[in-house]
XYZ file of C-alpha atoms in Angstrom:
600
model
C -6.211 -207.062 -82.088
C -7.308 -207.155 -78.222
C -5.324 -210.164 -77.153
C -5.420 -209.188 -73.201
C -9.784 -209.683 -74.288
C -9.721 -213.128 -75.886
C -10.548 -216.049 -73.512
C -10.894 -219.788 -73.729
C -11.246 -222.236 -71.103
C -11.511 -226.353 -72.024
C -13.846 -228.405 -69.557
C -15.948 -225.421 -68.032
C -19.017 -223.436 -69.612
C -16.367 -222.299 -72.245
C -16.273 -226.217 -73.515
C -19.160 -228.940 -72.483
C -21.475 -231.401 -73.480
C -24.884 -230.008 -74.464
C -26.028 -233.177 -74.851
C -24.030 -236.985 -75.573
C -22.859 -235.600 -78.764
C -22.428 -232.217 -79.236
C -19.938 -230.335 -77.734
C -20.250 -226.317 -77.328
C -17.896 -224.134 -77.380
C -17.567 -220.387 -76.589
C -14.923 -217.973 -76.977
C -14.660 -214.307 -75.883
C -12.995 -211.711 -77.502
C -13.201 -207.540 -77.084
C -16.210 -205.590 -77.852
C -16.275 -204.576 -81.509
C -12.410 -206.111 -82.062
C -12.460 -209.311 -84.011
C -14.558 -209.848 -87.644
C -14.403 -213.690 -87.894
C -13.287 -216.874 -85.852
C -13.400 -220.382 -87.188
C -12.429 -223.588 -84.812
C -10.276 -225.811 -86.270
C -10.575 -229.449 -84.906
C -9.710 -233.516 -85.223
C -9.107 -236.384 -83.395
C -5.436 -236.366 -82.098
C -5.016 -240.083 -83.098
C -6.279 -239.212 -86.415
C -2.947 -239.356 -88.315
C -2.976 -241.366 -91.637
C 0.357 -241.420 -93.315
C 1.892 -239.463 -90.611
C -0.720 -236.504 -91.767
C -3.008 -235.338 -89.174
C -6.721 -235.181 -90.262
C -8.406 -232.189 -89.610
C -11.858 -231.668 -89.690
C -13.548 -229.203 -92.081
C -13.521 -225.523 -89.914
C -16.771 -224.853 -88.638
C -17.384 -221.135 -88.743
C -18.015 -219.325 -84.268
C -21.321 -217.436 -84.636
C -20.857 -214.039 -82.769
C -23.183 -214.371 -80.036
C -24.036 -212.375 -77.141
C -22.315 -209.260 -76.428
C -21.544 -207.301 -73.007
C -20.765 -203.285 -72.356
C -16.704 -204.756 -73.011
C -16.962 -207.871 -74.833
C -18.253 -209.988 -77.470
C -18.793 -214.158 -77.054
C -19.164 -216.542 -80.160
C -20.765 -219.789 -80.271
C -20.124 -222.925 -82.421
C -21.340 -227.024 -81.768
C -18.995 -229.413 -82.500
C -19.173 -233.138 -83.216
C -16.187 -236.099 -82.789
C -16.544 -239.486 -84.480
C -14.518 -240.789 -81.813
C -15.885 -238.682 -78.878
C -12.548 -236.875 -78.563
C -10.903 -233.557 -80.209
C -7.968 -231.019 -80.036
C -9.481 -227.762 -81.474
C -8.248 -224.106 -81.861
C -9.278 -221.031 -82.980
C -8.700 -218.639 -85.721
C -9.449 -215.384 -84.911
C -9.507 -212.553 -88.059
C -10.109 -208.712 -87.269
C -11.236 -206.274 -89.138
C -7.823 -205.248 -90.493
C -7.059 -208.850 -92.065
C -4.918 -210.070 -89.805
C -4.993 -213.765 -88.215
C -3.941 -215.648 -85.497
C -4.057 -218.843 -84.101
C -5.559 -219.460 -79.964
C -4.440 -222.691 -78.408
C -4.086 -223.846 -75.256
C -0.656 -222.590 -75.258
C -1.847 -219.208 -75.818
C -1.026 -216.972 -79.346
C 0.611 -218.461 -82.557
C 0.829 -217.925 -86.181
C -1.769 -219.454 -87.972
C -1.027 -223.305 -88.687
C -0.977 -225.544 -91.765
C -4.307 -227.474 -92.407
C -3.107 -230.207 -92.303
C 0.815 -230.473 -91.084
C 2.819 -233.453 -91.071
C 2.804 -235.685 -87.749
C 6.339 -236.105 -88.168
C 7.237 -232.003 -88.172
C 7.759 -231.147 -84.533
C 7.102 -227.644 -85.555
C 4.242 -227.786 -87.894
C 2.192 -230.543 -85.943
C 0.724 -228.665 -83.421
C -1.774 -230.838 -83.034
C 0.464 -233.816 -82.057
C 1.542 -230.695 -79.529
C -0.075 -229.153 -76.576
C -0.663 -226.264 -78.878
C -4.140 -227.011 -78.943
C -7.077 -227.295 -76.570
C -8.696 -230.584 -75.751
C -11.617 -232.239 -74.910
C -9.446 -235.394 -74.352
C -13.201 -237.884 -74.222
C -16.906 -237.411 -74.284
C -17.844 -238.024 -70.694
C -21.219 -238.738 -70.186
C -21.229 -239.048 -66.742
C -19.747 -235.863 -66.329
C -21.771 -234.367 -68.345
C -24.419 -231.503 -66.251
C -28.108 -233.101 -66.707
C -30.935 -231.151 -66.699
C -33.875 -232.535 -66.002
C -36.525 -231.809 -68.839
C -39.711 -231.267 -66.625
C -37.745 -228.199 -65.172
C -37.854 -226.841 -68.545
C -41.568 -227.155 -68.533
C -42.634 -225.581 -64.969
C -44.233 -222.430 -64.046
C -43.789 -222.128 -60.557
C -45.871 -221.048 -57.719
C -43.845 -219.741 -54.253
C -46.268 -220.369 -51.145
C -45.572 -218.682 -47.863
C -47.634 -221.563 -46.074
C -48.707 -219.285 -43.069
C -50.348 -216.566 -44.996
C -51.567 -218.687 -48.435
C -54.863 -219.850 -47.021
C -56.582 -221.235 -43.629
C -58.334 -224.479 -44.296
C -57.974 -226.147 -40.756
C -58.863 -223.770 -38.461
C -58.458 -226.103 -35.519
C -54.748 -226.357 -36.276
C -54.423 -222.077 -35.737
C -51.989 -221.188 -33.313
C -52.860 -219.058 -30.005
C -53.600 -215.512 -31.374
C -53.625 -216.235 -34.751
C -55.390 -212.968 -36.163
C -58.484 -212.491 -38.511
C -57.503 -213.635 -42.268
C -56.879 -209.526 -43.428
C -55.181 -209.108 -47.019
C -54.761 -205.352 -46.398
C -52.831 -206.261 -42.969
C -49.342 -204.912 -42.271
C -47.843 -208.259 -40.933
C -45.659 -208.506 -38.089
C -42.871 -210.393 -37.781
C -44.584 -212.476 -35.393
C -47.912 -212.536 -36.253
C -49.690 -215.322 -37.289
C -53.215 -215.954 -39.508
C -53.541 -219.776 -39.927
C -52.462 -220.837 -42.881
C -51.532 -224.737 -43.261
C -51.536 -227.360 -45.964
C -55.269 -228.002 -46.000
C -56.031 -224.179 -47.533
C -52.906 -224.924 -49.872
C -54.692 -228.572 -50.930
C -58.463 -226.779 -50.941
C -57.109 -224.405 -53.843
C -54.927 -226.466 -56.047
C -57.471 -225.757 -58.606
C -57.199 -222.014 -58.246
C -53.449 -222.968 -59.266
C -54.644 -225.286 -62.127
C -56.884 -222.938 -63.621
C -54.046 -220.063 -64.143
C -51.652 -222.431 -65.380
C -49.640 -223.355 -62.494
C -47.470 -227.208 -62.577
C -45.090 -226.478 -59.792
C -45.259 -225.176 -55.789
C -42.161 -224.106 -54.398
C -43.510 -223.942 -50.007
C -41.613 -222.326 -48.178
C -40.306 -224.404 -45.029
C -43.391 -226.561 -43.676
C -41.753 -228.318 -40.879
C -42.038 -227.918 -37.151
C -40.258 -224.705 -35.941
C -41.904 -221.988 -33.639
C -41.996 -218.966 -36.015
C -44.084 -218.455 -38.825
C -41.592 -218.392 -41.550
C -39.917 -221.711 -40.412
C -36.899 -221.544 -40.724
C -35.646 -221.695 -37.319
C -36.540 -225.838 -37.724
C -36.845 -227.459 -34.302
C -37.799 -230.744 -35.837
C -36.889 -231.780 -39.620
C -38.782 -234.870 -39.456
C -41.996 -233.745 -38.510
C -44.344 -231.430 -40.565
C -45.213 -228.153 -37.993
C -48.702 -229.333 -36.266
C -50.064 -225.637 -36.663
C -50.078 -226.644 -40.893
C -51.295 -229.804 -40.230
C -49.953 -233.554 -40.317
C -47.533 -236.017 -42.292
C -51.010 -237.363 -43.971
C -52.131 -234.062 -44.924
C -48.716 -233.770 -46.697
C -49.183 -236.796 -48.205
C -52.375 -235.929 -49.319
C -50.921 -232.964 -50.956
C -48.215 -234.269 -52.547
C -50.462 -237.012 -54.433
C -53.350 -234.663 -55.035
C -50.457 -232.415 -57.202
C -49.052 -235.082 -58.359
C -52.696 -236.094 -60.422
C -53.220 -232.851 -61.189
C -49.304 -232.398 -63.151
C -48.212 -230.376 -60.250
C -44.649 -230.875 -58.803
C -43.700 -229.946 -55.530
C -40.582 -228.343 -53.970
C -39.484 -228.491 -50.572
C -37.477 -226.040 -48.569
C -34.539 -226.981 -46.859
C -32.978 -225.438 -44.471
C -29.748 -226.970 -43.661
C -26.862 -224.152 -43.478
C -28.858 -223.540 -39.113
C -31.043 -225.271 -37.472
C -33.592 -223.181 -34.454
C -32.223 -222.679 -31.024
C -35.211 -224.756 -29.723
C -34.313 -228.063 -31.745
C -32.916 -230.885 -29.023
C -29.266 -230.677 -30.391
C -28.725 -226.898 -29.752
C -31.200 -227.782 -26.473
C -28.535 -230.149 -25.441
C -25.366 -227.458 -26.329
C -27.046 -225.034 -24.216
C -27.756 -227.953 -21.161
C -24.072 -229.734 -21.599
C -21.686 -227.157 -23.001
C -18.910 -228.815 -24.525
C -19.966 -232.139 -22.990
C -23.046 -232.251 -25.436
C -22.788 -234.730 -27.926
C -23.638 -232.369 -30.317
C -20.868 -229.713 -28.872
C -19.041 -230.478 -32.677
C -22.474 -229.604 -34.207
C -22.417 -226.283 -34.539
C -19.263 -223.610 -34.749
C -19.177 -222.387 -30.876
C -15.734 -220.098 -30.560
C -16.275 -219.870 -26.432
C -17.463 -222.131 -24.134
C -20.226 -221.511 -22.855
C -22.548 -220.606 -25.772
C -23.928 -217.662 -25.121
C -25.561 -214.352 -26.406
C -27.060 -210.635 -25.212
C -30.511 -210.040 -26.341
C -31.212 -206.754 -27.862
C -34.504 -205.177 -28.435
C -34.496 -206.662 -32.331
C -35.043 -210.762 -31.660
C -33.622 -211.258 -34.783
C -29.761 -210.097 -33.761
C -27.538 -210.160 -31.337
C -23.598 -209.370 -31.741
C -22.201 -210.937 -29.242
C -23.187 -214.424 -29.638
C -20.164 -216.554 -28.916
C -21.142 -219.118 -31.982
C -21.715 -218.680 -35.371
C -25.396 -218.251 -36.622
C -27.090 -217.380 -39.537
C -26.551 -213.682 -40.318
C -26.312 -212.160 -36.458
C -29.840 -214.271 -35.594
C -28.883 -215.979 -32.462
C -31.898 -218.168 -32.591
C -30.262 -219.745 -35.553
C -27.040 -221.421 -34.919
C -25.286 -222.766 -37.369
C -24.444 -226.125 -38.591
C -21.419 -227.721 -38.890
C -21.712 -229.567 -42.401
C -18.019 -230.758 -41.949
C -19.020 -232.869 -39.200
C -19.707 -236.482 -40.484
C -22.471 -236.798 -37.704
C -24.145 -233.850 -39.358
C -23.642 -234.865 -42.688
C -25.496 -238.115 -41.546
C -28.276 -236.335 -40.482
C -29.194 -234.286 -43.244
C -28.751 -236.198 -45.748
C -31.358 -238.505 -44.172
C -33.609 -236.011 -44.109
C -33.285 -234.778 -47.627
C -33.833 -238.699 -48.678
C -36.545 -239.481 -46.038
C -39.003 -236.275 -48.044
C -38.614 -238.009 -51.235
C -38.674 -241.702 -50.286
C -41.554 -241.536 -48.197
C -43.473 -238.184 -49.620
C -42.183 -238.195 -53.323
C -40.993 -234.575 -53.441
C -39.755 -233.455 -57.035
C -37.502 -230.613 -55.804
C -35.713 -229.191 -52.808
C -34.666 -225.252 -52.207
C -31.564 -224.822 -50.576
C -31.441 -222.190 -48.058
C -28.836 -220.244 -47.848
C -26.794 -222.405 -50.178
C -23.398 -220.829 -50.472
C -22.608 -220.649 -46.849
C -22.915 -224.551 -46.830
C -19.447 -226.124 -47.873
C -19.398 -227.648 -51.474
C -18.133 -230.891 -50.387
C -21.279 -231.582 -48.728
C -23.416 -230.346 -51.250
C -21.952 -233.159 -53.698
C -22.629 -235.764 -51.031
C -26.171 -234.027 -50.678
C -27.219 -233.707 -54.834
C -25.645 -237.959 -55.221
C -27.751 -239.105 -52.193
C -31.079 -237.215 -53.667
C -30.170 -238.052 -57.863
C -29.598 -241.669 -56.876
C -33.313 -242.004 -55.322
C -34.619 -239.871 -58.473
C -32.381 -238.955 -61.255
C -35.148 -236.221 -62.183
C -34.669 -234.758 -58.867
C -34.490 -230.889 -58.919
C -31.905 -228.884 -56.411
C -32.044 -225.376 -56.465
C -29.770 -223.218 -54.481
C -30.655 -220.082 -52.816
C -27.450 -217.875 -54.035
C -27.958 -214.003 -54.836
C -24.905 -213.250 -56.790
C -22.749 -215.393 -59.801
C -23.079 -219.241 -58.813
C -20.824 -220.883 -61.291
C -18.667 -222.928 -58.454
C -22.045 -224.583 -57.071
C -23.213 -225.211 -60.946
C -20.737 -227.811 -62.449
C -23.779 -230.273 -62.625
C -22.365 -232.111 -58.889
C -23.988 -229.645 -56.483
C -27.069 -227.408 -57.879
C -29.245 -227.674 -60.816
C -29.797 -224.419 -60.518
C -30.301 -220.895 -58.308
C -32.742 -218.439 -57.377
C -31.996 -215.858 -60.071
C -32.031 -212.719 -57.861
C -28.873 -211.501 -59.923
C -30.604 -212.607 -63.239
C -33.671 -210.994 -62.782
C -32.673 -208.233 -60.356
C -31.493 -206.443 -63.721
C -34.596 -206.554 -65.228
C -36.392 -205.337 -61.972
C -33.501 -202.299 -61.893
C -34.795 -201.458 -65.471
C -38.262 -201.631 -65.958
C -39.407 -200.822 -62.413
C -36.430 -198.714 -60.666
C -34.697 -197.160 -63.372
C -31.856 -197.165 -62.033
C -30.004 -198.567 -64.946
C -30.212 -198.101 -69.137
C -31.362 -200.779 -71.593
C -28.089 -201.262 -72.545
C -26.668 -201.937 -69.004
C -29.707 -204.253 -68.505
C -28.813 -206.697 -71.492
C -25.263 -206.292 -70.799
C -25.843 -207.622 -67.547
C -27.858 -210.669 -68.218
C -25.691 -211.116 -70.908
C -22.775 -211.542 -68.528
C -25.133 -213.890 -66.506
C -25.662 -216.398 -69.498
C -22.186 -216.767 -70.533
C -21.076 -217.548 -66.827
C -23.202 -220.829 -67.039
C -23.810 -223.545 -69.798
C -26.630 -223.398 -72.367
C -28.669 -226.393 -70.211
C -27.970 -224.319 -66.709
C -29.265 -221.381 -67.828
C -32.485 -223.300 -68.740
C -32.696 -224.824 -64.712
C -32.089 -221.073 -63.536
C -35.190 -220.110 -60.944
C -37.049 -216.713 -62.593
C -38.417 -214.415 -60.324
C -39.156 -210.692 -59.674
C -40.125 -211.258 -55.698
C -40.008 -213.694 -52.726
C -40.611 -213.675 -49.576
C -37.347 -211.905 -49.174
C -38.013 -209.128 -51.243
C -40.831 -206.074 -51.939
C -43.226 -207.138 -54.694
C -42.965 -206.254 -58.020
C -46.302 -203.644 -57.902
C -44.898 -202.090 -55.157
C -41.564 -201.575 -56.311
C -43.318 -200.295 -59.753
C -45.034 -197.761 -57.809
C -48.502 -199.035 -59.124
C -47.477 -199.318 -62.362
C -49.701 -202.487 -63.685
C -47.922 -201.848 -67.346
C -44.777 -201.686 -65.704
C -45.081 -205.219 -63.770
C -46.770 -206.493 -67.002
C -43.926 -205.947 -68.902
C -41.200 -207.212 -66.500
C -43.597 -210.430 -66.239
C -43.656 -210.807 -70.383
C -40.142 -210.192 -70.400
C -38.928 -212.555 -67.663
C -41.560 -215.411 -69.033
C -39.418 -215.184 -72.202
C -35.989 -215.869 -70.983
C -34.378 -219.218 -70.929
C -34.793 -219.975 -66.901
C -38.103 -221.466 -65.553
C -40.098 -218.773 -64.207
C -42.303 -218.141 -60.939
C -44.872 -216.440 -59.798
C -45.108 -215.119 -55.919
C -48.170 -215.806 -54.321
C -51.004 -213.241 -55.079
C -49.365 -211.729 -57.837
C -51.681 -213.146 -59.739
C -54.003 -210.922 -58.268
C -52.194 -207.731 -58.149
C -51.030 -208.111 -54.131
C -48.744 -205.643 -52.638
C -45.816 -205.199 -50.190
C -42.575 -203.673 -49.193
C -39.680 -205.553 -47.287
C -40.337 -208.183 -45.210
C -42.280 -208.482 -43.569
C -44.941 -206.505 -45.600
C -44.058 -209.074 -48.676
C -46.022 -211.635 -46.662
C -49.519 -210.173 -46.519
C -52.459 -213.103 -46.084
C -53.603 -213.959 -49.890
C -56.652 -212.194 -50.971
C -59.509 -214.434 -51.845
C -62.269 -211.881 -51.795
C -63.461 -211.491 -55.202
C -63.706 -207.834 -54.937
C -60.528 -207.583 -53.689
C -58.600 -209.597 -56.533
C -57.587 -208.169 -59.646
C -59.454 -210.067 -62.530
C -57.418 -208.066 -64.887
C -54.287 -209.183 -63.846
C -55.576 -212.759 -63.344
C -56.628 -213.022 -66.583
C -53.085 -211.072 -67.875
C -51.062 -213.780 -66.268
C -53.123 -217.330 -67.193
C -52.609 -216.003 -70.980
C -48.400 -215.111 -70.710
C -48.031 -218.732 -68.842
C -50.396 -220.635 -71.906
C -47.698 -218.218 -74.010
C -45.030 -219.881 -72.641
C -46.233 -223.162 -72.700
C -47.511 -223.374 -77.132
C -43.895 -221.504 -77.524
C -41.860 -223.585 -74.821
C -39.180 -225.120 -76.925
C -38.107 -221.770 -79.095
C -38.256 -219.781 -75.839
C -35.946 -222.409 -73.766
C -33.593 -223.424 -76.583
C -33.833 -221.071 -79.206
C -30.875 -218.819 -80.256
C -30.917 -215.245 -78.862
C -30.409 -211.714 -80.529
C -30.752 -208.418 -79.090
C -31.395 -204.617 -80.159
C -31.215 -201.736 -78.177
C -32.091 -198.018 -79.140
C -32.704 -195.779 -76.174
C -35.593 -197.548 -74.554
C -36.745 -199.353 -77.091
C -35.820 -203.387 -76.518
C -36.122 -205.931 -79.111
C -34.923 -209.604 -79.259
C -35.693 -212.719 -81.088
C -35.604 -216.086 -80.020
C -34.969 -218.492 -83.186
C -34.728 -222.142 -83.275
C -34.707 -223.740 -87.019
C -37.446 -222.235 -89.142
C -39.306 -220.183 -85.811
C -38.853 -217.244 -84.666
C -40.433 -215.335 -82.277
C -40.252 -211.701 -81.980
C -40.590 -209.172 -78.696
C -40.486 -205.354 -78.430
C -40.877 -203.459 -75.324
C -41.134 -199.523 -75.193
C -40.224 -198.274 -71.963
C -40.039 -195.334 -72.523
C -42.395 -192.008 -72.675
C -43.106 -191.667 -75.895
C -45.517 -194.351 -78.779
C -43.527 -195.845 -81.010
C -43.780 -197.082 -84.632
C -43.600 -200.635 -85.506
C -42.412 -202.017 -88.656
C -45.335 -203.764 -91.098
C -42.690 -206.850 -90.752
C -43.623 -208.185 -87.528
C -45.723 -211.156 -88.040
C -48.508 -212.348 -86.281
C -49.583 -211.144 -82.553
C -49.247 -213.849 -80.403
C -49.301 -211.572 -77.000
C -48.923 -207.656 -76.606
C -50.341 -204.870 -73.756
C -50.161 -201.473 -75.091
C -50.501 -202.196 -79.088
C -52.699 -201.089 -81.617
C -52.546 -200.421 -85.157
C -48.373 -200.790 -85.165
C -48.323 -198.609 -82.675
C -46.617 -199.512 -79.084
C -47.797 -197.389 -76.042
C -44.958 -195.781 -73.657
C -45.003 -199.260 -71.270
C -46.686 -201.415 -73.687
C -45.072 -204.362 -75.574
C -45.337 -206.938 -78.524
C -45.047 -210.512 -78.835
C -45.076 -211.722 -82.028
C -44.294 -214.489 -84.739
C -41.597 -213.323 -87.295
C -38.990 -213.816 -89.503
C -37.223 -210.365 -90.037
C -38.509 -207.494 -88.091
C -37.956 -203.877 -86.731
C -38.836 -201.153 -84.621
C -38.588 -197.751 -84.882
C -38.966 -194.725 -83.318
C -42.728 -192.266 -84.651
C-alpha cells in the first residue's frame, strides 16, 4: 500500500458543503494501489452509554483518475450538522488500514467504548472533522451561471452602429484586415445593441465586453476614466439601453474590470507625473525612484527601465496599489456604482492574481451584498484554488482547463491520456459547485482562434467545441466563431466581425446554434452529472450520468473510422457518423445506458 499517495484534507475541496446538507468528501490514493475505501462517521457527542454511535459506512466511489493517482468520492449527511469521519482504505492484497487526521492506524472497533482511551478514537483527534455545517461559509454558486452560454465582445471591432462616435482614422469596416495594434474601425455599443438578435437567434444569454470605459486605446484597458463609458462607443444611456434591452431578451451582461493598473493618462498617474512624491496619489501606485520615469523603446507597449511597477513591462500602465485604503475606496465604488446604477450581472477581473487577496474579499462582499447572484470571474491562467474558497472569485477564465483540450485536438502536442489526466487534475483542485462557475473557452482576445490554431480544420474545431460544451464549466463562444473567423496572436485575434453574408460560414452557424440548444435540453446531466472516462489510443469516450440519464460521447481523433457498438442509444448530436461508423475527426453524442467503442 502507497501511503506517501493517500491524501485527505478537512475544510478545503477535499471536505465541503455541496449544498446545506450534504457534505463531500474526496480522498486520493496511488494510481492502481487501493481496491476499496469506506468512510466511517458520527457525531462526536453521539455517545449513549458511554458507546459512541457510528453511522452505517458509506462505501468512496473511485472517481476520477490522473497519470499517478486515483480520487474517490462519497456524500455524507449529519443529523446534527457535525461529524468526525475516517477512512478505511483495503488494497488489493487484503490488507486494511485506518486514515485519520492523525495520519495511519490499525483499523478501529465499530463502535468502541467512550470510556477506552485507546479504543475511542473518536472521542480522540484520531479522526477528521467537520466540527459544524456552516452555511455561511459555504462557496455559493449562483444557478444562472450554470445556465449561460457566453458571448466575448471586443467592443471596437464587433460592429459600427454610430458612426458619428468613430474616432479620427478609424478605417473601412474589413473582416479580412490584419489589425494593428492601433488601429481602429468604429465599433461601439449601438452595433453591439443593433444585433442582440443575431445573439438571440444562435442561442446566446450572456455578453462578456471587453473593457467599455474611457481609455485612449482600442482595447481599453489602459482606463483613463472608470466612471465614464469611452465617448468613441457611445454614452452612459446607450449603456443603459443595452443593459435593459439584454436584460428583456434573458441576456446577462459582464463587465470588465480592470483594476490590478490604471492608463498613464488617467488624472491620478497625471498628477504623479506633475507632483512627484507630493501628489496625493504618490501612495497610489508602487514608484521605487522618485521621479517616475521611463525610456521609450520602439515597441509602445514596453519599456525596462520604468522606475514603477506596471503591468507586465507596459509603462503606460502603472500599477495600482490595492493595499492603499484610498485605492481600495475607489474601486470598490466603481465596481458598486456599474451594478447599482446599470444592473450588471457579472464582472471579469483583469489580471486577477496580481491583485492582493485581501482586497479581493473586500471587493466580492461589497458586489454579493448589492446582488447575492452577482458573478466574479477572475482572469488567472494557471491552478486558482487560493482565489476560489467562495470569498474572492466565483470562478476563472479556464485557459489551463481548456488549454488541454486545445493541446489535443488542435496541436497535438499531447496524448488522450495526458489530456484527461490533466483536466482531471483540474477538477479535483476545486469543489464540485466551482468547477460548474469555471469560464470555458478555446480563444480570447488574448489568444489565436481556434480555426487557426486547427490549421483549417472545421472537424477539428467542431470537435473541441462539442467536447468543451460538455464539460461541467459554463462555456463561451469568441466573437465570430460562430461564423468560422480567423486569427493568430494578438493582434490578428481581433479582426472586425464579418457580417457579409457571403463571407459568414452558414455551416458553422448552423453547427453551433444546435451544440448550444444541446446543452441547454441536457443542462442538468451535463453540469451535475457523475463523470467516467475511456481512453484507447485516440479514441475518447465518457459518460455523464445523473440518476436514471446518461448521456454518452465518443470522439475519434484519430486517422482511421472506427466501429461503434449497436449499444449506444439514441443520436442526440454527432459530425462525422453514419451507420455506427465514426469518421477520423468525427464524434457522437448520444443517449445511453451501457455503451462502447471499438476500433474497425
Amino acid at each position: 500500500m502507497n501511503l506517501a499517495a493517500i491524501y485527505h484534507r478537512p475544510e478545503s475541496e477535499y471536505a465541503y458543503l455541496y449544498t446545506a446538507t450534504d457534505l463531500h468528501i474526496r480522498l486520493r490514493t496511488g494510481l492502481n494501489d487501493i481496491e476499496k475505501v469506506s468512510v466511517i462517521s458520527g457525531d462526536p457527542y453521539d455517545t449513549p452509554g458511554g458507546v459512541w454511535h457510528q453511522e452505517a459506512a458509506v462505501e468512496m466511489l473511485a472517481s476520477l483518475k490522473t497519470d499517478t493517482h486515483q480520487y474517490w468520492q462519497a456524500t455524507l449527511h449529519a443529523p446534527h450538522n457535525r461529524l468526525n469521519y475516517g477512512f478505511i482504505l483495503t488494497d488489493f492484497s487484503g490488507q486494511s488500514i485506518f486514515y485519520g487526521d492523525q495520519g495511519f492506524e490499525a483499523v478501529p472497533e465499530a463502535s468502541p467504548s467512550a470510556q477506552d482511551s485507546e479504543t475511542n478514537l473518536m472521542g480522540s483527534n484520531a479522526y477528521f472533522k467537520m466540527p459544524y455545517f456552516q452555511e455561511i461559509d459555504r462557496f455559493k454558486a449562483p444557478e444562472w451561471v450554470k445556465q449561460t452560454i457566453w458571448y466575448q465582445i471586443f467592443p471596437e471591432r464587433f460592429a459600427n452602429g454610430d458612426q458619428t462616435n468613430d474616432n479620427e482614422g478609424t478605417l473601412p469596416w474589413q473582416p479580412d484586415d490584419h489589425p494593428s495594434r492601433d488601429a481602429f474601425y468604429g465599433g461601439d455599443l449601438r452595433g453591439i445593441i443593433d444585433h442582440l438578435d443575431h445573439l438571440v437567434a444562435l442561442g446566446i444569454n450572456g455578453i462578456y465586453l471587453n473593457p467599455i470605459f474611457e481609455a485612449p486605446s482600442n482595447h481599453k484597458y489602459d482606463t483613463q476614466n472608470y466612471f465614464e463609458i469611452d465617448p468613441h462607443f457611445g454614452s452612459k444611456l446607450e449603456f443603459k439601453e443595452l443593459v435593459d434591452t439584454a436584460h428583456e431578451k434573458g441576456i446577462k451582461i459582464m463587465l470588465d474590470a480592470v483594476f490590478n493598473h490604471i492608463g498613464d493618462e488617467s488624472p491620478q498617474w497625471q498628477d504623479v507625473l506633475k507632483n512627484g512624491q507630493a501628489s496625493q496619489y504618490a501612495d497610489w501606485f508602487h514608484v521605487r525612484k522618485w521621479p517616475a520615469t521611463y525610456t521609450p523603446t520602439d515597441n509602445f507597449e514596453e519599456a525596462r527601465d520604468a522606475t514603477y511597477e506596471t503591468f507586465a513591462f507596459t509603462p503606460h500602465m502603472p500599477k495600482l496599489n490595492t493595499a492603499n485604503p484610498e485605492v481600495q475606496a475607489y474601486l470598490l465604488e466603481i465596481g458598486t456604482y456599474w451594478i447599482r446604477e446599470f444592473g450588471i450581472d457579472a464582472w471579469r477581473i483583469d489580471v486577477a492574481n496580481e491583485v492582493d487577496h485581501h482586497f479581493w474579499k473586500r471587493f466580492y462582499k461589497a458586489v454579493t451584498a448589492l446582488n447575492p447572484d452577482f458573478y466574479v470571474l477572475g482572469e488567472i491562467w494557471t491552478s486558482a484554488q487560493a482565489w476560489l474558497n467562495g470569498d474572492e472569485f466565483n470562478g476563472v477564465m479556464n485557459y489551463v482547463f481548456t488549454g488541454s483540450m486545445v493541446d489535443y485536438f488542435a496541436r497535438r502536442k499531447i496524448t488522450a491520456e495526458k489530456m484527461v489526466s490533466n483536466l482531471n487534475t483540474q477538477l479535483m483542485l476545486n469543489r464540485d459547485q466551482t468547477n460548474q462557475m469555471m469560464f470555458n473557452l478555446l480563444d480570447s482576445h488574448d489568444a489565436p482562434r481556434i480555426l487557426s490554431i486547427a490549421k483549417g480544420n472545421k472537424a477539428v474545431v467542431k470537435q473541441l467545441y462539442t467536447f468543451m460544451f460538455l464539460q461541467a464549466g459554463t462555456p463561451d463562444i469568441y466573437y465570430g466563431s460562430e461564423y468560422g473567423m480567423t486569427g493568430e496572436q494578438d493582434p490578428d485575434n481581433r479582426k472586425p466581425m464579418v457580417w457579409e453574408p457571403d463571407k459568414q460560414d452558414q455551416d458553422m452557424y448552423h453547427f453551433m446554434q444546435a451544440l448550444i440548444q444541446l446543452r441547454k435540453d441536457h443542462l442538468q446531466v451535463i453540469v451535475g452529472g457523475d463523470l467516467s472516462w475511456d481512453v484507447t489510443g485516440d479514441t475518447i469516450r465518457f459518460t455523464r450520468k445523473l440518476g436514471n440519464t446518461t448521456i454518452f460521447a465518443c470522439f475519434n481523433a484519430s486517422a482511421e473510422s472506427y466501429q461503434l457498438d449497436k449499444g449506444v442509444g439514441d443520436s442526440l448530436f454527432h459530425n462525422g457518423y453514419q451507420d455506427e461508423t465514426l469518421q477520423p475527426n468525427g464524434f457522437l453524442v448520444s443517449l445511453i445506458d451501457k455503451s462502447g467503442c471499438k476500433k474497425s
